[in-house]
Amino acid sequence: MRSENKPTGQKRSFIEEARRAQIIAAAIETIAGVGYPNASLARIAREAGVSKGVISYHFAGKDELMDQLVTGVYTEIAESVIPEILAQDNAADMLRAHVRGVAAYALEHRSRMAALAQIFIHARRPDGSPRYGVGESEPLFESLEGLYREGQKSGEFRDFDVRAMAVTQQSATDGMFEYWRVHPDHDLMAHAAELGEQLVRATRAD
Amino acid sequence: MRSENKPTGQKRSFIEEARRAQIIAAAIETIAGVGYPNASLARIAREAGVSKGVISYHFAGKDELMDQLVTGVYTEIAESVIPEILAQDNAADMLRAHVRGVAAYALEHRSRMAALAQIFIHARRPDGSPRYGVGESEPLFESLEGLYREGQKSGEFRDFDVRAMAVTQQSATDGMFEYWRVHPDHDLMAHAAELGEQLVRATRAD
Amino acid sequence: MRSENKPTGQKRSFIEEARRAQIIAAAIETIAGVGYPNASLARIAREAGVSKGVISYHFAGKDELMDQLVTGVYTEIAESVIPEILAQDNAADMLRAHVRGVAAYALEHRSRMAALAQIFIHARRPDGSPRYGVGESEPLFESLEGLYREGQKSGEFRDFDVRAMAVTQQSATDGMFEYWRVHPDHDLMAHAAELGEQLVRATRAD
Amino acid sequence: MRSENKPTGQKRSFIEEARRAQIIAAAIETIAGVGYPNASLARIAREAGVSKGVISYHFAGKDELMDQLVTGVYTEIAESVIPEILAQDNAADMLRAHVRGVAAYALEHRSRMAALAQIFIHARRPDGSPRYGVGESEPLFESLEGLYREGQKSGEFRDFDVRAMAVTQQSATDGMFEYWRVHPDHDLMAHAAELGEQLVRATRAD
DNA sequence: AATGAATGAGCATTCATTCAT
DNA sequence: CATGAATGAATGCTCATTCAT
C-alpha cells in the first residue's frame, strides 16, 4: 500500500494519514508506557484498538513505523526549540534556551519524549547494532559544538574540549528526562534552569 | 541454591561460589561483547563452557544473575574509588577524584563497565519498567549529594540544587562511558579530566 | 460475478470479460516472472495496475483465477497444435508434430507456458493435494493413447504399454520446458526435434 | 545445541541421533502426506508427537532439516542403485538397471521418494530461487551423460544429443513416480521396465 | 464496478525456563 | 551437581479474503 495510487480524491489520503497518525500515536503511548522491548506490534495494535494486520498494512514493518515516529517527533522538537535559540543574542543564553526549550517541549509532550528515548536506546538493526544509536547522535553533537565554537570565538566561552562538553550536555539532558520520567512530580523546568546554569558556568570564560 | 543456604558443608559452598563467579564472568564478557539484548542464557552458557541448565541451577533466573553481577561490579567500583576520594582534602578535588577514579576503573575493567551500562539500559522488570533505572540510583545520588553539601557548607561550592547536580554528574559520567564504548580509541582519561573541570566550574562558589 | 451470469445487459459482460482477460494476463506475466509462490494477489494486482479488491470482485478467489488461466492457455495450445497434427499422414510424423507444435507455441508464448508449468507444479487444494496434477492430465493421456493405438493398429508402432508411453511423452515434454525455462538460451526447437526422434524410436515397430 | 559437546558418553549422542531421525521421519511422512507447502514445522512436530520447539532445538532451522532429509535419502538411493548399475556389462542394461533400481527403491520407500520430489519442487531460498532446483540437477545430468557417452563410444548407442536425452530420462522417471503417487495401484515395476525399454530403443544404434 | 482498508490465521524462529536422569 | 532435552509463549511478518463505501 505504502507507495501507491491516491488517484484523485483527498479523502482516501486523509483516511490513510489519519490511520498512520493514529498508529504512531498508539506506538508512542505503548512505548512510553511499557518500554520499547515490550512494545510488540500486537500490543501497539491493541492500544490502537485495531488488528495486528493494520500496522503491517500501513507500514512496511516495525522499522518503518519507528522511523516515522522518530522523524515526526524530532521535527516537532526542532520546530519548537530552534526559534527560541535563534532569538537569543549571546551564546550563554542560547545554551539556556536550548535546555529550557527541550524541557518545555517534553513537559507538553511527555510520552513523545519518553518514547523517543526508549527507541534511541533499544531499537536495533537486524545485526544487533543500535538503529538510532550514538552514531546517529553525531549531527546533534556537531550542532552543539558549532554553538560552543561560536562562544569561544567571541570570547564569551573559555577554551574547553567541545566534544566532551557536547557529550556532557547531551547526557545530562537525557538524564534529566529519565529522572523526570521516574519521578513525575519532579519540577522539570526548575531542573532545566539549574542545568542551564551548570552549563553556562562550565563553559564561560574566567 | 539461593544465595544464603549452604545445606550441609563448606566444600559445596566453595564449588558453588566458584561456579557462580565463573558464570558471572561469562555473563560480563558476553554482555560486553554482543550487548544485553543478544546475551541469551544459551550464549552466556556457551561462553562459560557449561550447559544452559547450570545457570538455572545456580541462579533463580536471569534476573538474579544480573542482580549478582551488578552488585558485584558496583561493590568493586566503590572499593576502588572511595579511598581515592577520601584521600582528597577539598570538595573540588574530591569531585575530580570521583570522576577520574571511575574512569580509571573502567579503563582497567572495560568489559565490567560495558556490561554494567548495558544492563542498566536494557534490563527490565516483567511489567516493562527498568530494573536498575534512575530509581535504583538513589543511594548513588545521595552519596553525591553528601559530597556537594560538604562543599556548600565549607563555602567552597555555590548554592545549587544538589539533586539536579547529582543527576547531571551521574548522567554525564554514564554518557562518557557510552561514548567511549562506541569510540574505543577515544581518550577516556582526558575526557574524565575535562568532565572533572566542568563539574568543578559548575559547582564552585563565585 | 461467477463466469456465466451476465445479470442485465451485454455491455457489462464485455467490460467484465475485458477485466478478466486483463487480470489473467497480469497473472501470467507475474507468475512467469517471479514464480507461483511469490505471485500473491497483491503482486498480480499491481502488475495489472488495479487494486487487490478487483480480483476478488471478478474471481471467486485465487483458485478460480488459476482455473480460468489454465483453461484458457490449454485451449489456446490445443487450437494451435491439433491442426498441425491432423495434417500429418502417419503416426510417427504426428508424434513429431505434437512435440514440435507444443514447442513452437511455447517459443511464441513463453510466459504463458512458464506460468502454466508453475501453476501445475505449485497450485494445491486446501488439503494439500495438487490442483492440476497428473490426475487432471487424464484427457491428455487419453488423447495421446489414441494416437499410439492408431499407430499400433496400422503396424507402424510396436506393441508397447500406451499409458507408460503417454506418461513418458508428457513428462519429457514438461521437462524440456522446465529446462528451457532455467536455461533460456537453450535451443528449444532443436531439443524438440531430438525428443521427437527419441519418441519415434521408442515407439516404432522393429 | 547442534555443534556442541558430547563429552564422554554415547547415550546422549544416541538419544540426539534418535530424535533427529524421528523428526526427519516425521518430516518425510508429513511432506509426502500433505505436500511441502503445507508441511509447516508445527505440522511436522504434531506428526512427530513433539512440541514445535523440539525441531528448533535439534536443527538450526527448517533449511537444515530439509538438507539433512535430502542428503540422507539421496545417499540411501545411491547406495541402493549404484551397485546394481555397476553389475551390468553393457550400456543398455545399465540404463535398464538405473530405471529399475530407482523404481525398486521407491517401491520400498514410497514416502521418502514422494517427500524428496516435493522438496525438490517446492523448497525455495529466501530470495525465492529454488533450493534444490534444476541447477542442482546438473550433477545428475552429467552422470547420465557419462553413461550415454560410454555407450556411444562403444558403438552400442547411436549419436544423439546427450543433454536432451538426460532431460528426457530424468523427467520420464520423475513423471513415472508422480503418476504412481496419484495412482497407488499402478504397477510401478512394470512401468519401470517399459520405460527402460523405451530408453534403450531411443538410444541404441540402428 | 471498483476501491482501499482491515482482518485473522498461519508462518519460522527465539528464548527463559523446567525436568528426568 | 550437572546435563541435554523439551516446552510453549511470544515475536515480526505475509497473505487471501471480506467489506463498507
PDB file of C-alpha atoms (C1' of nucleotides) in Angstrom, chain C residues 12 19 51 54 57-58, chain E residues 1-6:
ATOM      1  CA  ARG C  12     -21.341  -5.189 -18.705  1.00  0.00           C
ATOM      2  CA  ARG C  19     -11.240  -7.017 -16.985  1.00  0.00           C
ATOM      3  CA  SER C  51      -6.457  -2.711  -6.781  1.00  0.00           C
ATOM      4  CA  VAL C  54     -10.779  -6.053  -8.220  1.00  0.00           C
ATOM      5  CA  TYR C  57     -14.562  -8.994  -7.341  1.00  0.00           C
ATOM      6  CA  HIS C  58     -14.132 -10.697 -10.697  1.00  0.00           C
TER       7      HIS C  58
ATOM      8  C1'  DA E   1     -17.782  -1.630 -10.814  1.00  0.00           C
ATOM      9  C1'  DA E   2     -14.165  -0.694  -8.103  1.00  0.00           C
ATOM     10  C1'  DT E   3     -11.612   0.698  -4.108  1.00  0.00           C
ATOM     11  C1'  DG E   4      -8.605   0.934  -0.010  1.00  0.00           C
ATOM     12  C1'  DA E   5      -8.902  -0.657   4.425  1.00  0.00           C
ATOM     13  C1'  DA E   6      -8.989  -4.179   7.602  1.00  0.00           C
TER      14       DA E   6
END
